[in-house]
Coordinates of C-alpha atoms in Angstrom, one line a residue:
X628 CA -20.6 23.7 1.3
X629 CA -19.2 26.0 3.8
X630 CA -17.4 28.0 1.6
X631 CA -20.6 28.3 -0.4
X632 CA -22.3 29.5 2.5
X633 CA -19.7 32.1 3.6
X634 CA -19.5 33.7 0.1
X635 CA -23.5 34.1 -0.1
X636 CA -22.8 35.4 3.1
X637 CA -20.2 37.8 2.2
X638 CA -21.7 38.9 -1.0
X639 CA -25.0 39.8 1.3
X640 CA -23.0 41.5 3.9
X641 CA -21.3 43.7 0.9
X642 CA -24.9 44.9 -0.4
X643 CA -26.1 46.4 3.3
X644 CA -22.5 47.4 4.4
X645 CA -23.7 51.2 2.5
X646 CA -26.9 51.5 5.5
X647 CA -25.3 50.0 8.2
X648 CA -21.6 51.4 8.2
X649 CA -18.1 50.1 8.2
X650 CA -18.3 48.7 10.9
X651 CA -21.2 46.7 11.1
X652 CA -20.1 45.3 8.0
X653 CA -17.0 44.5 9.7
X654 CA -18.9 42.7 12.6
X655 CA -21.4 40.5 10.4
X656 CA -18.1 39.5 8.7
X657 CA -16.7 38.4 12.1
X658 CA -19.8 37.0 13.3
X659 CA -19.9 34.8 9.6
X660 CA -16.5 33.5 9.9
X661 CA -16.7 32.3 13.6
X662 CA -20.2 30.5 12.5
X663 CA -17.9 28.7 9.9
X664 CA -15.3 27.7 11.8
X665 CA -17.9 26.8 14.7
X666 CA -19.8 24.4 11.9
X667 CA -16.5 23.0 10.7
X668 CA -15.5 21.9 14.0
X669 CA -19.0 20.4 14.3
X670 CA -18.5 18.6 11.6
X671 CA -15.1 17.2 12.3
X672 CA -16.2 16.0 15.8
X673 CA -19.0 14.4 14.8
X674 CA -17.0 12.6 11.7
X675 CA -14.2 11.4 14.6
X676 CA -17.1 10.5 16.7
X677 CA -18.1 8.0 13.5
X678 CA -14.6 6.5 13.4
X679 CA -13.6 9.0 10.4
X680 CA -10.6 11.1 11.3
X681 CA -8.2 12.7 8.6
X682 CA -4.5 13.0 10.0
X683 CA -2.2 15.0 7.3
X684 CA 0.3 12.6 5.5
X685 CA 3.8 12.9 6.9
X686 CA 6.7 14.2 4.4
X687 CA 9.7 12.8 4.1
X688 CA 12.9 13.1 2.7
X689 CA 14.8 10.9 0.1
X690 CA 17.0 9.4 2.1
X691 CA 14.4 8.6 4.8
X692 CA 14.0 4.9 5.1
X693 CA 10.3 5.4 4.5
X694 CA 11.2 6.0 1.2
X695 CA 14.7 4.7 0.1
X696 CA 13.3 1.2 1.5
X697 CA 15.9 0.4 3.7
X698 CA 13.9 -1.7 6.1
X699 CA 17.0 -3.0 8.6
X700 CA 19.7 -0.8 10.8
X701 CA 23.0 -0.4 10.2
X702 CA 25.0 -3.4 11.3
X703 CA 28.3 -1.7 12.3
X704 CA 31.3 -4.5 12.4
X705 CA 33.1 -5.7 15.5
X706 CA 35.6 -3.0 17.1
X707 CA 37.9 -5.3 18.3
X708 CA 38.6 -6.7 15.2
X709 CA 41.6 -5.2 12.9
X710 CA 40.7 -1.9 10.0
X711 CA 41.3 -3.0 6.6
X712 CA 44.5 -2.6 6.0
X713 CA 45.5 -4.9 8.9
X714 CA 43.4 -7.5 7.2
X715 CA 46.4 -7.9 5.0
X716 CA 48.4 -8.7 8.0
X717 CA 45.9 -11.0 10.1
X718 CA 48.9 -13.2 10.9
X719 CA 51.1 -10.9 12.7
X720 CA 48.1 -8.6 14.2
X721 CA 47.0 -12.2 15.8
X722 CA 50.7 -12.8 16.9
X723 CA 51.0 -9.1 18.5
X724 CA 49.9 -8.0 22.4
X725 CA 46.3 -6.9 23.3
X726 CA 47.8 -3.5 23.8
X727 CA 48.9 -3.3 20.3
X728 CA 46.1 -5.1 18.9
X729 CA 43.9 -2.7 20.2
X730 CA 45.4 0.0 19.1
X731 CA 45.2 -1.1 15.5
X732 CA 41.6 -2.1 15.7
X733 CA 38.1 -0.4 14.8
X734 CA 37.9 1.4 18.6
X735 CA 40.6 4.3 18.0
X736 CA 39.9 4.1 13.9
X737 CA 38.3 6.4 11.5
X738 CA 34.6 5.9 10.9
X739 CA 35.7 5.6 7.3
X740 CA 37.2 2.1 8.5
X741 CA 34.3 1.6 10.6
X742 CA 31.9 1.4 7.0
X743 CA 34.8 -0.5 5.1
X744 CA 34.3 -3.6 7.7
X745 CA 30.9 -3.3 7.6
X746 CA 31.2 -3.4 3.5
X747 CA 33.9 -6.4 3.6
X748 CA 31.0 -8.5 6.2
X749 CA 28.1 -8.1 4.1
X750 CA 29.8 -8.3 0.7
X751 CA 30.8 -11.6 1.1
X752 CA 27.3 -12.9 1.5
X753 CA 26.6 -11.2 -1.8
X754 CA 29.2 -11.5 -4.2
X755 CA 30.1 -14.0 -6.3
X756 CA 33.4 -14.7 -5.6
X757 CA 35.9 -13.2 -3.4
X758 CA 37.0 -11.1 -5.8
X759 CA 34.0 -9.8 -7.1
X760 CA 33.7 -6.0 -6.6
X761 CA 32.2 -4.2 -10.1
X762 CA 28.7 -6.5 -10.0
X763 CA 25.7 -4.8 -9.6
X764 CA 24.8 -6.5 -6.7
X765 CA 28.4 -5.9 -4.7
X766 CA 27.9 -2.2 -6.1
X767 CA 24.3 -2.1 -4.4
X768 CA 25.9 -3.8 -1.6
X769 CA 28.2 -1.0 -0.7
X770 CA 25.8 1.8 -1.4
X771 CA 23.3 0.1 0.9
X772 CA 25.8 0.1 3.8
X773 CA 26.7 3.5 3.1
X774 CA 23.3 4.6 3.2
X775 CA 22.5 3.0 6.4
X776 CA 25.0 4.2 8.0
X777 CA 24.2 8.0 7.2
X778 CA 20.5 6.9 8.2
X779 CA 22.0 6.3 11.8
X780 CA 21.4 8.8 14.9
X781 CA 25.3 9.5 14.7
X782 CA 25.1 10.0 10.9
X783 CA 21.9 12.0 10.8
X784 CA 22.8 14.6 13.3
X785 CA 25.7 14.8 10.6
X786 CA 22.7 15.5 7.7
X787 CA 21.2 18.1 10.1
X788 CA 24.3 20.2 10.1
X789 CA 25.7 20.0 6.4
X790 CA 23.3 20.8 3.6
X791 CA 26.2 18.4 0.8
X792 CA 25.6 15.5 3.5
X793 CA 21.7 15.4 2.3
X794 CA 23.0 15.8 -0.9
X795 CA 25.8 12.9 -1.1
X796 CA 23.2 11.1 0.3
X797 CA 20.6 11.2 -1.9
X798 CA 22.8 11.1 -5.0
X799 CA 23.5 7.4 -3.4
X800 CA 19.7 6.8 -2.7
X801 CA 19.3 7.5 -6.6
X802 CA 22.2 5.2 -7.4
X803 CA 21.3 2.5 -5.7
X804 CA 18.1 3.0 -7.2
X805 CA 19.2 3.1 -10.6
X806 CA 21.4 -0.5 -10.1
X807 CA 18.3 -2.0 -8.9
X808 CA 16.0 -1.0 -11.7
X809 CA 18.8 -2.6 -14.2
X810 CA 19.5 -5.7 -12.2
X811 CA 15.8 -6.1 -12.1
X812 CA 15.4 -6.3 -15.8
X813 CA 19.0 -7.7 -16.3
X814 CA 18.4 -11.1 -14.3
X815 CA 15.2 -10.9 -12.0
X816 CA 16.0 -14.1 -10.0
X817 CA 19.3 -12.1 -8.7
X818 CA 17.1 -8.8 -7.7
X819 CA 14.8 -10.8 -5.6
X820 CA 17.9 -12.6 -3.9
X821 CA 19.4 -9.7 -3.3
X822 CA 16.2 -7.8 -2.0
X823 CA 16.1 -10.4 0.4
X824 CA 19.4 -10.6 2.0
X825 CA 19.7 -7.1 2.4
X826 CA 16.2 -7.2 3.7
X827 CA 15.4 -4.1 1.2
X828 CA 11.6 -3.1 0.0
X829 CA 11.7 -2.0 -3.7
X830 CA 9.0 0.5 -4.7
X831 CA 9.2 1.9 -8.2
X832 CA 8.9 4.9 -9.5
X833 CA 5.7 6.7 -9.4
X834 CA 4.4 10.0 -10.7
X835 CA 3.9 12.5 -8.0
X836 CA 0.1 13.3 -7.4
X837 CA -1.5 17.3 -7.0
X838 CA -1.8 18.6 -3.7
X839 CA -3.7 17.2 -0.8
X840 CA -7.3 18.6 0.1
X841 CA -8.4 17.9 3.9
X842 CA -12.2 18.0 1.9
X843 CA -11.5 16.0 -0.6
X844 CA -9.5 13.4 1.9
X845 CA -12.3 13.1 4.2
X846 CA -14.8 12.6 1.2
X847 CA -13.1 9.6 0.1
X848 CA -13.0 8.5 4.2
X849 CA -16.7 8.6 4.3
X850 CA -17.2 6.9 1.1
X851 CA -14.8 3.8 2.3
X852 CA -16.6 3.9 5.3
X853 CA -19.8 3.5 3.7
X854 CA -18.7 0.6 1.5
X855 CA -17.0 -1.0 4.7
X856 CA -20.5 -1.0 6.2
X857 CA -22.7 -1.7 3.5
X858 CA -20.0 -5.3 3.0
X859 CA -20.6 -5.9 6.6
X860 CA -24.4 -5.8 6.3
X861 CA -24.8 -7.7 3.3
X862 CA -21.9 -10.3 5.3
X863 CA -24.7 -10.3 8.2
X864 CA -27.9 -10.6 6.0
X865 CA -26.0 -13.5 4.1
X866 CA -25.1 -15.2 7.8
X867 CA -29.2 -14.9 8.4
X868 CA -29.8 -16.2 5.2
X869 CA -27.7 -19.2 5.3
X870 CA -29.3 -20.0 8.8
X871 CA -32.2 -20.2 7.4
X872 CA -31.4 -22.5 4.2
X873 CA -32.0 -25.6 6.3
X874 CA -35.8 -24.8 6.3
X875 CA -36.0 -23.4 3.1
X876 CA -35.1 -26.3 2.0
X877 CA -37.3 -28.6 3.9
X878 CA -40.1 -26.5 2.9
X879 CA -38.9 -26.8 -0.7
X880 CA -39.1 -30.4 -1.1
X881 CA -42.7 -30.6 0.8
X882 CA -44.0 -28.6 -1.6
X883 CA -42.5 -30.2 -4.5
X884 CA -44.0 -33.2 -3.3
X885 CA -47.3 -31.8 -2.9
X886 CA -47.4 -30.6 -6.6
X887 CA -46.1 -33.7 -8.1
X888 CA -49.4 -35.7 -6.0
X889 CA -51.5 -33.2 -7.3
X890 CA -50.5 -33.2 -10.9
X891 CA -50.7 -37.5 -10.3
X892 CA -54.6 -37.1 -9.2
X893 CA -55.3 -34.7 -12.3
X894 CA -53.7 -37.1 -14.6
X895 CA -51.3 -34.4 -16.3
X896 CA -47.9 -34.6 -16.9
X897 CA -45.4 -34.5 -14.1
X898 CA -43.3 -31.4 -14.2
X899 CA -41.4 -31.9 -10.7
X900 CA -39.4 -33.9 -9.0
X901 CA -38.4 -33.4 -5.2
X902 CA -35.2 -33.9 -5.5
X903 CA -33.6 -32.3 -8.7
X904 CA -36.4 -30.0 -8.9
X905 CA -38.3 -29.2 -12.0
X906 CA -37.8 -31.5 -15.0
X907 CA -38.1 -30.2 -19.0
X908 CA -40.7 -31.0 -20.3
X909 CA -41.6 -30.6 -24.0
X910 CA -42.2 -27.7 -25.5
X911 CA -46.2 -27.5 -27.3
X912 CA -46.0 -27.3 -30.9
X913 CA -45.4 -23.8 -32.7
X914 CA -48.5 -22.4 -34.1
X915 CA -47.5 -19.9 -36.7
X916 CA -49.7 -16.7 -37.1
X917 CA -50.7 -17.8 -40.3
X918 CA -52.1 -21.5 -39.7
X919 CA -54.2 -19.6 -36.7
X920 CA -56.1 -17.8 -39.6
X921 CA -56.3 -20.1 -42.8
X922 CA -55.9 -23.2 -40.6
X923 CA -59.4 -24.1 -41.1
X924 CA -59.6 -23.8 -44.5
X925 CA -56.6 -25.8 -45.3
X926 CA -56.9 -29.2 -46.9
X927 CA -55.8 -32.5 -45.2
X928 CA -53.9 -33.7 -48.1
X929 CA -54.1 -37.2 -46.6

């Protein structure tokens, strides 16, 4: 509507711009667009004042746990415990002294060992056997530690500063994304297990939509806020109505009453009854057009 406006507008201020000059033209513009903007504002401020209020949609990325579904943190593993390859060797890194000990543990390791520990804990609540490292679910095991642990402060800054980090990491979003989609049409039982322990939300794959109109958004925001209080009035007028069902219904049966005595006195057929209401009663017999008119000049065969 105000885009309608400032093109009539517009269009006007074109056809006097030749008697009044360039630059009067140039001023009725101005003056135009600031009424526009001034209405617009209006309009908006009375809409918040209502309880409608349009806020742009945030954007994110892939990898974002908005998206990928990742709804828990990464749970690093204990630094004091040994890296992978000492696992091998639990016996003598238990038999060694707390100096040594803590020189081969996850404090002065890679990160790399850091994310292999955290695989090794979670994977055994997953897998099917201790062995077990080629399943889909082990696979989107590992992927969804590696993801969470790129989704960390330490691990984002990372994404920040190298474009192939962002990369990597969505190629695993998509991965993992993939697994999930064929372990949930593989066995469907399994995918909901495994949603569950890795406390994951799944949200399938959806066709991306046109762009979004701050118009058309706050149409559809006054239209939900006119169905929202058209349910609550008719939720009111129903309370009232209910209320008032008590007396209706004493009413009801008084007058019920009242036309079942009177159709008693008259000496007509009841057609009431106070307490189920009205009763069938028979139906008069069908007169068809055509005894109406030669009924009187039929012939009782009898």
């Amino acid at each position: 509507m105000h885009k309608n406006l400032l093109c009539a507008a517009t269009s006007s201020a074109a056809l006097i711009s030749n008697a009044l000059g360039s630059a009067s033209y140039k001023t009725l513009l101005q003056g135009m667009s600031a009424l526009s903007l001034q209405q617009t504002r209006g309009l908006r401020d009375d809409l918040k004042a209502r309880g409608i209020e349009w806020r742009e949609p945030k954007k994110y990325k892939k990898y974002h746990p908005e998206i990928s579904g990742d709804l828990e943190a990464f749970k690093a593993a204990d630094i004091s415990g040994p890296t992978h390859k000492m696992t091998y060797a639990h016996a003598e890194f238990e038999q060694s002294s707390p100096e040594v000990q803590r020189l081969l543990s996850l404090e002065f390791a890679h990160n790399n060992e850091l994310i292999k520990m955290s695989k090794l804990d979670i994977l055994r609540e997953t897998q099917r056997h201790q062995y077990d490292s080629g399943s889909l679910a082990a696979k989107i095991t590992n992927l969804t530690v590696s993801i969470r642990y790129h989704q960390t402060e330490k691990g984002y800054e990372k994404l920040l500063r190298y474009s192939e980090r962002r990369v990597h990491l969505e190629h695993l979003v998509d991965r993992r994304k993939k697994y999930l989609v064929r372990l949930r049409r593989i066995d469907y039982k399994r995918f909901e297990w495994l949603l569950e322990k890795l406390n994951l939300l799944y949200k399938p794959r959806v066709l991306k939509g046109g762009p979004i109109y701050r118009y058309d958004s706050l149409r559809k925001l006054v239209s939900m806020r006119c169905e929202k209080l058209r349910k609550a009035k008719l939720a009111a007028y129903k309370a009232k109505l209910d209320a008032q069902k008590e007396s209706f219904e004493a009413e009801k049966k008084s007058t019920l009453e009242w036309i079942k005595e009177t159709e008693e006195k008259l000496g007509i057929p009841v057609t009431v009854d106070p307490e189920t209401g009205m009763i069938e009663a028979p139906l008069p017999p069908r007169v068809t057009i055509a005894k109406r008119i030669f009924g009187p000049y039929l012939v009782n065969k009898e």
